[in-house]
PDB file of N, CA and C in Angstrom:
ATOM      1  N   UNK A   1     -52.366  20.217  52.808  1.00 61.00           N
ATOM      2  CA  UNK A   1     -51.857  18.872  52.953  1.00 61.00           C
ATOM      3  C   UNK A   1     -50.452  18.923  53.551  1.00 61.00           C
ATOM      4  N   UNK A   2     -50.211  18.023  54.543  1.00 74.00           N
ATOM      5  CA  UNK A   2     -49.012  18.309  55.094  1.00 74.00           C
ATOM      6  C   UNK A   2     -48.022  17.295  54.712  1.00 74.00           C
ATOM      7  N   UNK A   3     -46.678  17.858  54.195  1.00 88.00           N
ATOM      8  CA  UNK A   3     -45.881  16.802  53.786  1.00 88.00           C
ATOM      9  C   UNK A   3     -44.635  16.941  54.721  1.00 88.00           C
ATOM     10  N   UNK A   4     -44.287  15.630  54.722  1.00 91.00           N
ATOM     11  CA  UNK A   4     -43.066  15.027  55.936  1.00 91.00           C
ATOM     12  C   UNK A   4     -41.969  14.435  54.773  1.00 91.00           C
ATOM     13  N   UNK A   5     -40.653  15.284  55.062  1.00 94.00           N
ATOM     14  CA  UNK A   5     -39.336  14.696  55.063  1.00 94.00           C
ATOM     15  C   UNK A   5     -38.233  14.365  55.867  1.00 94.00           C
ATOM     16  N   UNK A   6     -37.092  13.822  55.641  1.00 95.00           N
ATOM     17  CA  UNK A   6     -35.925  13.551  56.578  1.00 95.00           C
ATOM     18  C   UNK A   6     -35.247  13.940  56.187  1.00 95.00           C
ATOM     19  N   UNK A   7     -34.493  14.808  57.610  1.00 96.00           N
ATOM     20  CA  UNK A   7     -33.150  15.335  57.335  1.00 96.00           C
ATOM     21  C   UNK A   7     -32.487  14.776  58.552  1.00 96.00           C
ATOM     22  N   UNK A   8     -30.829  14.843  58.105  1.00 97.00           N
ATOM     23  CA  UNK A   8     -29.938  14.870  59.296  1.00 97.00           C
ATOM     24  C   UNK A   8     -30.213  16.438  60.097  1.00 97.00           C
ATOM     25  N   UNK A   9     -29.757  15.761  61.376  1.00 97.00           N
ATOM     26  CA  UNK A   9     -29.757  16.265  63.021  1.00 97.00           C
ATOM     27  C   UNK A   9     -29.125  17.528  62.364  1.00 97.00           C
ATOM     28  N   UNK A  10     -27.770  17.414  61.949  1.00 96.00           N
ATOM     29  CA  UNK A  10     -27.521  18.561  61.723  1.00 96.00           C
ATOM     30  C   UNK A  10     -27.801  19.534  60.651  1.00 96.00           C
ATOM     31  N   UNK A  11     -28.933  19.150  59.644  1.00 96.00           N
ATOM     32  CA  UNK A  11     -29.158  20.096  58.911  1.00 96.00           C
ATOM     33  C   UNK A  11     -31.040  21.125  59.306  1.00 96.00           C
ATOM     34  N   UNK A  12     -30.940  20.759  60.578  1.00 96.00           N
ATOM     35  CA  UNK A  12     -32.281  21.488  61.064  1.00 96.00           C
ATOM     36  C   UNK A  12     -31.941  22.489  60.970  1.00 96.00           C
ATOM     37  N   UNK A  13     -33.093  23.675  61.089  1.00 96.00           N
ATOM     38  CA  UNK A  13     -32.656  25.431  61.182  1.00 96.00           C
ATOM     39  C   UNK A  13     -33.882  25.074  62.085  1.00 96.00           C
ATOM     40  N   UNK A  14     -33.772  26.780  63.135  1.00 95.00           N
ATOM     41  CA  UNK A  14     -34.809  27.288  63.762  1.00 95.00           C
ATOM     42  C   UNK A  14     -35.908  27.374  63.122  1.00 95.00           C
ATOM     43  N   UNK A  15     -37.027  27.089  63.655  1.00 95.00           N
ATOM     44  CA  UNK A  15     -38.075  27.584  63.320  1.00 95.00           C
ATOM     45  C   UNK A  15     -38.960  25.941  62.788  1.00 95.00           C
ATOM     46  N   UNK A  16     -38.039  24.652  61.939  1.00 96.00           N
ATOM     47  CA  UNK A  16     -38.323  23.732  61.194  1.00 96.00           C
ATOM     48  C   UNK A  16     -39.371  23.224  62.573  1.00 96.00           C
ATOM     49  N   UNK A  17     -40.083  22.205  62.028  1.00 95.00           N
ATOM     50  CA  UNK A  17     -41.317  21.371  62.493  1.00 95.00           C
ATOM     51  C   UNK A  17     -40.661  20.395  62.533  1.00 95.00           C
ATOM     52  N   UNK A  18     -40.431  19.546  64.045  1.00 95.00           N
ATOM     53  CA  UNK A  18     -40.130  18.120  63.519  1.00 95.00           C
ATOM     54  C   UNK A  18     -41.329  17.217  64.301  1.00 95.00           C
ATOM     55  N   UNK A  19     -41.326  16.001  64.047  1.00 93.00           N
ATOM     56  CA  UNK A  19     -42.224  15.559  64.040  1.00 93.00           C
ATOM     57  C   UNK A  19     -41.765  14.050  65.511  1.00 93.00           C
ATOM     58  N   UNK A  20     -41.960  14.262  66.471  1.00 89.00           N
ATOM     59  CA  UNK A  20     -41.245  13.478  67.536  1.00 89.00           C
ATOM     60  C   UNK A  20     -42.316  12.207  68.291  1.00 89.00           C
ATOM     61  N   UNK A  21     -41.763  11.551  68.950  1.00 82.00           N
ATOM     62  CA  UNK A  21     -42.978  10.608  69.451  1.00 82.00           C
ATOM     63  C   UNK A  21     -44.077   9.891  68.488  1.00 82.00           C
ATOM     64  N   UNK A  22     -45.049   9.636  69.005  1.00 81.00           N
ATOM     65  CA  UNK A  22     -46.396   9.382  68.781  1.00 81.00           C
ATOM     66  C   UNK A  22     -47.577  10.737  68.108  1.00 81.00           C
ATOM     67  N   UNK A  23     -46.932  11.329  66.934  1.00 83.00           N
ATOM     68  CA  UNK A  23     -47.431  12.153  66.777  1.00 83.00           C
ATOM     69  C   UNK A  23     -47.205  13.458  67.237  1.00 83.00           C
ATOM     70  N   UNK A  24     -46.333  13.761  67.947  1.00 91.00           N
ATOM     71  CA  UNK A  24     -46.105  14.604  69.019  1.00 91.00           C
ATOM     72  C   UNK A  24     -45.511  15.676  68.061  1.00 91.00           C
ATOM     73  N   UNK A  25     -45.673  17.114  67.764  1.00 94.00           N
ATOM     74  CA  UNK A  25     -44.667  18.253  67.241  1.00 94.00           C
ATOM     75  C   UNK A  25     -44.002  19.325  68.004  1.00 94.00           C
ATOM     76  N   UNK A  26     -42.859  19.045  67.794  1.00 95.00           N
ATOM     77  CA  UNK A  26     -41.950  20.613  68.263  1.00 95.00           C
ATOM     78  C   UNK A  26     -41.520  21.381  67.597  1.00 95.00           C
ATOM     79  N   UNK A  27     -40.996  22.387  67.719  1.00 96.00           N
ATOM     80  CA  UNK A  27     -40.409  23.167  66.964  1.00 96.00           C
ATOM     81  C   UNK A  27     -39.315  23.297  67.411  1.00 96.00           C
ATOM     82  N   UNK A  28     -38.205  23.407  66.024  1.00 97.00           N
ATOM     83  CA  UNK A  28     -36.856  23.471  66.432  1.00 97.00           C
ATOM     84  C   UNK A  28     -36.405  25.168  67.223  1.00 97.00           C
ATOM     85  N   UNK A  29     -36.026  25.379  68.424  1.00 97.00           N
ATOM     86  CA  UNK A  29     -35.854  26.752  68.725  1.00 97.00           C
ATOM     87  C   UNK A  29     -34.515  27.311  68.832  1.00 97.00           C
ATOM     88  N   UNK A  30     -33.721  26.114  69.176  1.00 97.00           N
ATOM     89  CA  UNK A  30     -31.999  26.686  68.677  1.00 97.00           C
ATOM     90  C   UNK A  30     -31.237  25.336  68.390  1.00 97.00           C
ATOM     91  N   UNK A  31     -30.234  25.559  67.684  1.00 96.00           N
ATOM     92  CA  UNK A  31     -29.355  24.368  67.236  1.00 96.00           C
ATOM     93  C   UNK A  31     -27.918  25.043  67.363  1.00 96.00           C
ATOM     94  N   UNK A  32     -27.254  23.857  68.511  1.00 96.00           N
ATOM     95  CA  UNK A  32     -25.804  24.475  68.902  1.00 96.00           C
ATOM     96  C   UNK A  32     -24.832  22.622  68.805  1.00 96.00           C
ATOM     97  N   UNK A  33     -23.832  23.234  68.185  1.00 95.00           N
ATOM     98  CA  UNK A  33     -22.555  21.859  68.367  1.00 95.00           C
ATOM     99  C   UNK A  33     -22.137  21.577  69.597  1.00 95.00           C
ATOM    100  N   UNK A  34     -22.507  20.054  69.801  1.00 95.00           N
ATOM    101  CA  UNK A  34     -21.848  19.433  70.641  1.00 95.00           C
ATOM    102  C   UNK A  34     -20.692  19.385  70.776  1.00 95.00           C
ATOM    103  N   UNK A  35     -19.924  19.736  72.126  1.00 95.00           N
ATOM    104  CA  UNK A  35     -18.491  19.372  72.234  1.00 95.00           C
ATOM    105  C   UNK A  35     -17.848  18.298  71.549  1.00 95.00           C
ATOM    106  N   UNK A  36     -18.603  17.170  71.963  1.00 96.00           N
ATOM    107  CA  UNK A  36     -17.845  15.838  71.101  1.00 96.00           C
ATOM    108  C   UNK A  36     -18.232  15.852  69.836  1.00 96.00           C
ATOM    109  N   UNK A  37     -17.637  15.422  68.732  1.00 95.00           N
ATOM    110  CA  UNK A  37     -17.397  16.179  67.529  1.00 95.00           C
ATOM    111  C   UNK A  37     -18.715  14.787  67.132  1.00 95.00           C
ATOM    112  N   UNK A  38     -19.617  15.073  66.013  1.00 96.00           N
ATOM    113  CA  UNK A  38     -20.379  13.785  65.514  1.00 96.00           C
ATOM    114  C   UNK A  38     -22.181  14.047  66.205  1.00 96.00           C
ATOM    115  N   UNK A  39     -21.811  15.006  67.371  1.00 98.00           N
ATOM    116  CA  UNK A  39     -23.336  15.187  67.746  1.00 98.00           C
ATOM    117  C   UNK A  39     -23.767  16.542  67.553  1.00 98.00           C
ATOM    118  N   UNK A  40     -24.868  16.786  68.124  1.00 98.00           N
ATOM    119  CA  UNK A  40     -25.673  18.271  67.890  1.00 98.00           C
ATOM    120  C   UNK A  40     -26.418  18.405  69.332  1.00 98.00           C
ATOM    121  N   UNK A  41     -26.667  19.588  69.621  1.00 98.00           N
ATOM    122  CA  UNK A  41     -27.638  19.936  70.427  1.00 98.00           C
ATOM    123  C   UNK A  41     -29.030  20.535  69.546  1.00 98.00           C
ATOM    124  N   UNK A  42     -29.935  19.839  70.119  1.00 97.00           N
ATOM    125  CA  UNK A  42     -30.839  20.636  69.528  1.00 97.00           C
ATOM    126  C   UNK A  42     -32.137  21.259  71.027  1.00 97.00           C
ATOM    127  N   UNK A  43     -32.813  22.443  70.658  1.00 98.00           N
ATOM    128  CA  UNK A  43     -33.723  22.415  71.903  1.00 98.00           C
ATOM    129  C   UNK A  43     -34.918  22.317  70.639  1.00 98.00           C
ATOM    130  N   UNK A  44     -35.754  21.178  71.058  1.00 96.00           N
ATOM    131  CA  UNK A  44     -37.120  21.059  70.737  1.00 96.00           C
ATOM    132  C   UNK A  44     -38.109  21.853  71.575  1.00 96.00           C
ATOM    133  N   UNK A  45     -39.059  22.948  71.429  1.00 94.00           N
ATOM    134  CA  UNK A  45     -39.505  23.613  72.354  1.00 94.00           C
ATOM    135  C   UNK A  45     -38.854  24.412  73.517  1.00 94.00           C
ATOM    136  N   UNK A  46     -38.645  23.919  74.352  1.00 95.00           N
ATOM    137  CA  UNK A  46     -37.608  24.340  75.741  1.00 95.00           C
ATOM    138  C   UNK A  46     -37.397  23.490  76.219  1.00 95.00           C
ATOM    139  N   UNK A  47     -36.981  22.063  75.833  1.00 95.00           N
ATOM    140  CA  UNK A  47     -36.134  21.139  75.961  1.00 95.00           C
ATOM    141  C   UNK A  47     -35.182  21.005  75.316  1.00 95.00           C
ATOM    142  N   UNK A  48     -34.028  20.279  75.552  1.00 97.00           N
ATOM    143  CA  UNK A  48     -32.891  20.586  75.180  1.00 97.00           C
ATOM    144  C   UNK A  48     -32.647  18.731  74.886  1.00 97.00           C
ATOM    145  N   UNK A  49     -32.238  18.408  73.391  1.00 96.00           N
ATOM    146  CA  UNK A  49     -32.154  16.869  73.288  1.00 96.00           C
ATOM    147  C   UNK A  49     -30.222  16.770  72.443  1.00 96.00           C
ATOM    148  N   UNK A  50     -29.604  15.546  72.755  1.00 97.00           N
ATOM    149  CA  UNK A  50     -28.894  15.476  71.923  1.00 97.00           C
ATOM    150  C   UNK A  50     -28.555  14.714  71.000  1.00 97.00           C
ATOM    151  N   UNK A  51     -28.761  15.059  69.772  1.00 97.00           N
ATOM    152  CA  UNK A  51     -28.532  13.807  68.303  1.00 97.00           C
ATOM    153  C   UNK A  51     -27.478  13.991  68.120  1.00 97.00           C
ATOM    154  N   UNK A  52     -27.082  12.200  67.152  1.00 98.00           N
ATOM    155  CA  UNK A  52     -26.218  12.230  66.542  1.00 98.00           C
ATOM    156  C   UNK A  52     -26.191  12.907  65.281  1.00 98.00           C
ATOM    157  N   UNK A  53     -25.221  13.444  64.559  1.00 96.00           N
ATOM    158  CA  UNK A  53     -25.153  14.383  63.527  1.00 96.00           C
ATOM    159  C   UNK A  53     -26.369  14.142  62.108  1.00 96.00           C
ATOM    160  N   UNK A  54     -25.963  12.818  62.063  1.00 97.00           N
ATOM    161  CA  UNK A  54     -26.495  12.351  60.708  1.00 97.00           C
ATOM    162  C   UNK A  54     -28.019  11.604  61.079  1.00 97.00           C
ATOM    163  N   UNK A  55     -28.258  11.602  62.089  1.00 96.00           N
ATOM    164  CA  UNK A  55     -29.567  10.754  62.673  1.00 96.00           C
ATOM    165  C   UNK A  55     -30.598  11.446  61.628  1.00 96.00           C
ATOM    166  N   UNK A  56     -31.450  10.850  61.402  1.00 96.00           N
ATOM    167  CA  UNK A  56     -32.613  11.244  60.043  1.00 96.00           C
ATOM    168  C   UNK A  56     -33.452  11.874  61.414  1.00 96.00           C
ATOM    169  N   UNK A  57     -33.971  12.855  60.885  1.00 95.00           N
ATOM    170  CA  UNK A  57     -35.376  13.265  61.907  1.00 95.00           C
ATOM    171  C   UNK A  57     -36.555  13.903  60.714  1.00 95.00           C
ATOM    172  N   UNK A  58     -38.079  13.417  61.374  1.00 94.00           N
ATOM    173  CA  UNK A  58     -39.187  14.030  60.058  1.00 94.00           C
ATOM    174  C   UNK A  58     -39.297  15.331  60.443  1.00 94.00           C
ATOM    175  N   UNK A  59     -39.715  16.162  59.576  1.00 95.00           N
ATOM    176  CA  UNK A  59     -39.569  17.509  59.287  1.00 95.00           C
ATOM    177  C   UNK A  59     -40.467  17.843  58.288  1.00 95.00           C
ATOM    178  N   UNK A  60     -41.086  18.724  59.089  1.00 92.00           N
ATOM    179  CA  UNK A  60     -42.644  19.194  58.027  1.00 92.00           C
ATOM    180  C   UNK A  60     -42.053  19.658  56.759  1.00 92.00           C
ATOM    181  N   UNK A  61     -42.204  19.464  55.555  1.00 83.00           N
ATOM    182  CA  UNK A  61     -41.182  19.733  54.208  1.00 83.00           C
ATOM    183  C   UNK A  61     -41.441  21.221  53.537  1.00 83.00           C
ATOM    184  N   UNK A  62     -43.224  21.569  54.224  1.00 77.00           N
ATOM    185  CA  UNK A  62     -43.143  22.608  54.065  1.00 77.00           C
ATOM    186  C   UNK A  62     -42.993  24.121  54.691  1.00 77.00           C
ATOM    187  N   UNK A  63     -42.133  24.763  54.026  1.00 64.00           N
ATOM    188  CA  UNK A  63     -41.040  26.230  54.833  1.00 64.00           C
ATOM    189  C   UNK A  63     -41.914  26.998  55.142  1.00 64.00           C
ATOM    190  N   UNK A  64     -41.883  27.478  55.784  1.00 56.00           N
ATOM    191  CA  UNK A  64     -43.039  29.000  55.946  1.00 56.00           C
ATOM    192  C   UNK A  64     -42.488  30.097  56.303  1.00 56.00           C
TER     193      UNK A  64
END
């Protein structure tokens, strides 16, 4: 059974499941600080997106 939580942008680690779009999943593959202080880089797959720090994102809850 798959369970979904929210975390802030900046508390993703590599590897987490988030849950994007219409159903859509990526995996988090690196997480680096934005110059301007308040955001994050994150690369979903081999895209590269930028959140705000505290933005909620779903996240498969369970670790593997």
């Amino acid at each position: 059974m798959q369970t979904w939580t929210r975390k802030a942008a900046r508390q993703l680690r590599r590897n987490d499941i988030v849950l994007v779009g219409a159903g859509h999943l990526r995996v988090v593959t690196a997480v680096e600080p934005d110059p301007e202080p308040g955001f994050v880089n994150l690369r979903l797959g081999t895209a590269w997106y930028r959140y705000p720090a505290g933005q909620l994102v779903v996240v498969d809850g369970a670790r593997r």
